[in-house]
């Protein structure tokens, strides 16, 4: 039996155990709202109160953290996340290592945002 070298297989960064992080191809395709109140679907937020006022910086961060961590669909990212806003708040987000790694690998500009 031949062993595989660690570089022979590539493991996708995980958002959580068993769930690969989802990343869009470009930040430009992230056209989510930049103001107003947003209600996330249950698949992204299980709390009874799933609404976020984007004028509140803490609520905006909390919403982005949930969407980036919980989504299994790129369409959720396109609908709920705004590319310019994501770049602006990137360093403030509390994300699992796998999510941060996946996004920064695809969008290198986030590393310096």
PDB file of C-alpha atoms in Angstrom:
ATOM      1  CA  UNK A   1       0.000   0.000   0.000  1.00  0.00           C
ATOM      2  CA  UNK A   2       1.368   3.392  -0.978  1.00  0.00           C
ATOM      3  CA  UNK A   3       0.972   6.372   1.321  1.00  0.00           C
ATOM      4  CA  UNK A   4      -0.174   9.725   0.062  1.00  0.00           C
ATOM      5  CA  UNK A   5       1.943  12.761   0.699  1.00  0.00           C
ATOM      6  CA  UNK A   6       0.205  15.508   2.664  1.00  0.00           C
ATOM      7  CA  UNK A   7       0.250  17.731  -0.405  1.00  0.00           C
ATOM      8  CA  UNK A   8      -1.260  15.087  -2.691  1.00  0.00           C
ATOM      9  CA  UNK A   9      -4.751  15.639  -1.301  1.00  0.00           C
ATOM     10  CA  UNK A  10      -6.293  19.002  -0.588  1.00  0.00           C
ATOM     11  CA  UNK A  11      -8.730  19.351   2.266  1.00  0.00           C
ATOM     12  CA  UNK A  12     -11.299  22.132   2.111  1.00  0.00           C
ATOM     13  CA  UNK A  13     -11.271  24.462   5.111  1.00  0.00           C
ATOM     14  CA  UNK A  14     -14.236  23.734   7.367  1.00  0.00           C
ATOM     15  CA  UNK A  15     -16.822  26.157   8.696  1.00  0.00           C
ATOM     16  CA  UNK A  16     -17.566  23.546  11.336  1.00  0.00           C
ATOM     17  CA  UNK A  17     -16.803  19.816  11.600  1.00  0.00           C
ATOM     18  CA  UNK A  18     -18.063  18.105   8.456  1.00  0.00           C
ATOM     19  CA  UNK A  19     -19.113  21.308   6.687  1.00  0.00           C
ATOM     20  CA  UNK A  20     -16.811  22.965   4.141  1.00  0.00           C
ATOM     21  CA  UNK A  21     -16.739  26.749   4.153  1.00  0.00           C
ATOM     22  CA  UNK A  22     -18.603  28.308   1.227  1.00  0.00           C
ATOM     23  CA  UNK A  23     -16.859  31.132  -0.632  1.00  0.00           C
ATOM     24  CA  UNK A  24     -17.931  33.098  -3.695  1.00  0.00           C
ATOM     25  CA  UNK A  25     -15.638  33.482  -6.682  1.00  0.00           C
ATOM     26  CA  UNK A  26     -15.592  37.278  -6.442  1.00  0.00           C
ATOM     27  CA  UNK A  27     -16.434  39.913  -3.859  1.00  0.00           C
ATOM     28  CA  UNK A  28     -18.265  41.899  -6.562  1.00  0.00           C
ATOM     29  CA  UNK A  29     -21.015  39.285  -6.703  1.00  0.00           C
ATOM     30  CA  UNK A  30     -21.847  39.938  -3.037  1.00  0.00           C
ATOM     31  CA  UNK A  31     -24.673  42.419  -3.512  1.00  0.00           C
ATOM     32  CA  UNK A  32     -26.457  42.129  -0.179  1.00  0.00           C
ATOM     33  CA  UNK A  33     -28.069  45.083   1.535  1.00  0.00           C
ATOM     34  CA  UNK A  34     -26.081  47.869   3.158  1.00  0.00           C
ATOM     35  CA  UNK A  35     -28.896  49.382   5.213  1.00  0.00           C
ATOM     36  CA  UNK A  36     -32.255  48.568   6.683  1.00  0.00           C
ATOM     37  CA  UNK A  37     -33.419  45.567   8.660  1.00  0.00           C
ATOM     38  CA  UNK A  38     -32.652  42.078   7.395  1.00  0.00           C
ATOM     39  CA  UNK A  39     -34.291  38.842   8.507  1.00  0.00           C
ATOM     40  CA  UNK A  40     -32.238  35.694   8.044  1.00  0.00           C
ATOM     41  CA  UNK A  41     -33.899  32.378   7.233  1.00  0.00           C
ATOM     42  CA  UNK A  42     -33.939  29.683   9.915  1.00  0.00           C
ATOM     43  CA  UNK A  43     -31.259  27.687   8.073  1.00  0.00           C
ATOM     44  CA  UNK A  44     -28.807  30.525   8.837  1.00  0.00           C
ATOM     45  CA  UNK A  45     -30.019  31.577  12.287  1.00  0.00           C
ATOM     46  CA  UNK A  46     -31.958  29.412  14.708  1.00  0.00           C
ATOM     47  CA  UNK A  47     -32.842  32.122  17.237  1.00  0.00           C
ATOM     48  CA  UNK A  48     -36.428  33.307  17.453  1.00  0.00           C
ATOM     49  CA  UNK A  49     -35.208  36.836  16.675  1.00  0.00           C
ATOM     50  CA  UNK A  50     -33.453  36.567  13.328  1.00  0.00           C
ATOM     51  CA  UNK A  51     -33.636  40.255  12.393  1.00  0.00           C
ATOM     52  CA  UNK A  52     -30.640  42.548  12.160  1.00  0.00           C
ATOM     53  CA  UNK A  53     -30.571  46.328  11.877  1.00  0.00           C
ATOM     54  CA  UNK A  54     -27.613  47.020   9.596  1.00  0.00           C
ATOM     55  CA  UNK A  55     -27.276  50.546  11.040  1.00  0.00           C
ATOM     56  CA  UNK A  56     -26.107  48.922  14.290  1.00  0.00           C
ATOM     57  CA  UNK A  57     -22.436  47.906  13.822  1.00  0.00           C
ATOM     58  CA  UNK A  58     -22.711  45.031  16.314  1.00  0.00           C
ATOM     59  CA  UNK A  59     -25.803  43.607  14.622  1.00  0.00           C
ATOM     60  CA  UNK A  60     -24.152  43.852  11.211  1.00  0.00           C
ATOM     61  CA  UNK A  61     -21.111  41.912  12.473  1.00  0.00           C
ATOM     62  CA  UNK A  62     -23.334  39.304  14.150  1.00  0.00           C
ATOM     63  CA  UNK A  63     -25.333  38.801  10.948  1.00  0.00           C
ATOM     64  CA  UNK A  64     -22.224  38.465   8.759  1.00  0.00           C
ATOM     65  CA  UNK A  65     -20.646  36.010  11.208  1.00  0.00           C
ATOM     66  CA  UNK A  66     -23.749  33.842  11.118  1.00  0.00           C
ATOM     67  CA  UNK A  67     -24.129  33.908   7.349  1.00  0.00           C
ATOM     68  CA  UNK A  68     -20.445  33.186   6.660  1.00  0.00           C
ATOM     69  CA  UNK A  69     -20.354  30.386   9.224  1.00  0.00           C
ATOM     70  CA  UNK A  70     -23.711  28.704   8.583  1.00  0.00           C
ATOM     71  CA  UNK A  71     -24.337  28.925   4.851  1.00  0.00           C
ATOM     72  CA  UNK A  72     -24.135  25.919   2.587  1.00  0.00           C
ATOM     73  CA  UNK A  73     -25.075  27.946  -0.519  1.00  0.00           C
ATOM     74  CA  UNK A  74     -23.260  30.678  -2.391  1.00  0.00           C
ATOM     75  CA  UNK A  75     -26.651  32.256  -3.114  1.00  0.00           C
ATOM     76  CA  UNK A  76     -27.048  33.060   0.605  1.00  0.00           C
ATOM     77  CA  UNK A  77     -23.781  34.959   0.444  1.00  0.00           C
ATOM     78  CA  UNK A  78     -24.904  36.908  -2.610  1.00  0.00           C
ATOM     79  CA  UNK A  79     -28.230  37.845  -1.006  1.00  0.00           C
ATOM     80  CA  UNK A  80     -27.119  38.720   2.537  1.00  0.00           C
ATOM     81  CA  UNK A  81     -23.489  39.887   2.292  1.00  0.00           C
ATOM     82  CA  UNK A  82     -22.229  43.025   0.596  1.00  0.00           C
ATOM     83  CA  UNK A  83     -18.695  42.823  -0.822  1.00  0.00           C
ATOM     84  CA  UNK A  84     -17.624  46.360   0.107  1.00  0.00           C
ATOM     85  CA  UNK A  85     -19.046  46.009   3.591  1.00  0.00           C
ATOM     86  CA  UNK A  86     -17.388  42.621   4.035  1.00  0.00           C
ATOM     87  CA  UNK A  87     -14.015  44.099   3.143  1.00  0.00           C
ATOM     88  CA  UNK A  88     -14.576  46.994   5.568  1.00  0.00           C
ATOM     89  CA  UNK A  89     -15.514  44.791   8.546  1.00  0.00           C
ATOM     90  CA  UNK A  90     -13.388  41.724   7.755  1.00  0.00           C
ATOM     91  CA  UNK A  91     -10.879  42.146  10.597  1.00  0.00           C
ATOM     92  CA  UNK A  92     -13.683  42.705  13.114  1.00  0.00           C
ATOM     93  CA  UNK A  93     -15.492  39.446  12.362  1.00  0.00           C
ATOM     94  CA  UNK A  94     -15.232  36.575  14.820  1.00  0.00           C
ATOM     95  CA  UNK A  95     -15.037  33.611  12.433  1.00  0.00           C
ATOM     96  CA  UNK A  96     -13.947  29.995  12.690  1.00  0.00           C
ATOM     97  CA  UNK A  97     -10.395  29.507  11.440  1.00  0.00           C
ATOM     98  CA  UNK A  98     -11.614  27.436   8.476  1.00  0.00           C
ATOM     99  CA  UNK A  99     -13.988  30.159   7.271  1.00  0.00           C
ATOM    100  CA  UNK A 100     -11.345  32.872   7.552  1.00  0.00           C
ATOM    101  CA  UNK A 101      -8.770  30.671   5.815  1.00  0.00           C
ATOM    102  CA  UNK A 102     -11.123  29.794   2.955  1.00  0.00           C
ATOM    103  CA  UNK A 103     -12.086  33.423   2.304  1.00  0.00           C
ATOM    104  CA  UNK A 104      -8.545  34.765   2.554  1.00  0.00           C
ATOM    105  CA  UNK A 105      -7.243  32.018   0.259  1.00  0.00           C
ATOM    106  CA  UNK A 106      -9.769  32.957  -2.434  1.00  0.00           C
ATOM    107  CA  UNK A 107      -9.754  36.720  -1.816  1.00  0.00           C
ATOM    108  CA  UNK A 108      -6.207  37.633  -0.867  1.00  0.00           C
ATOM    109  CA  UNK A 109      -7.119  41.299  -0.476  1.00  0.00           C
ATOM    110  CA  UNK A 110      -9.038  40.415   2.681  1.00  0.00           C
ATOM    111  CA  UNK A 111      -5.757  39.552   4.394  1.00  0.00           C
ATOM    112  CA  UNK A 112      -4.785  43.197   4.295  1.00  0.00           C
ATOM    113  CA  UNK A 113      -8.280  44.659   4.720  1.00  0.00           C
TER     114      UNK A 113
END
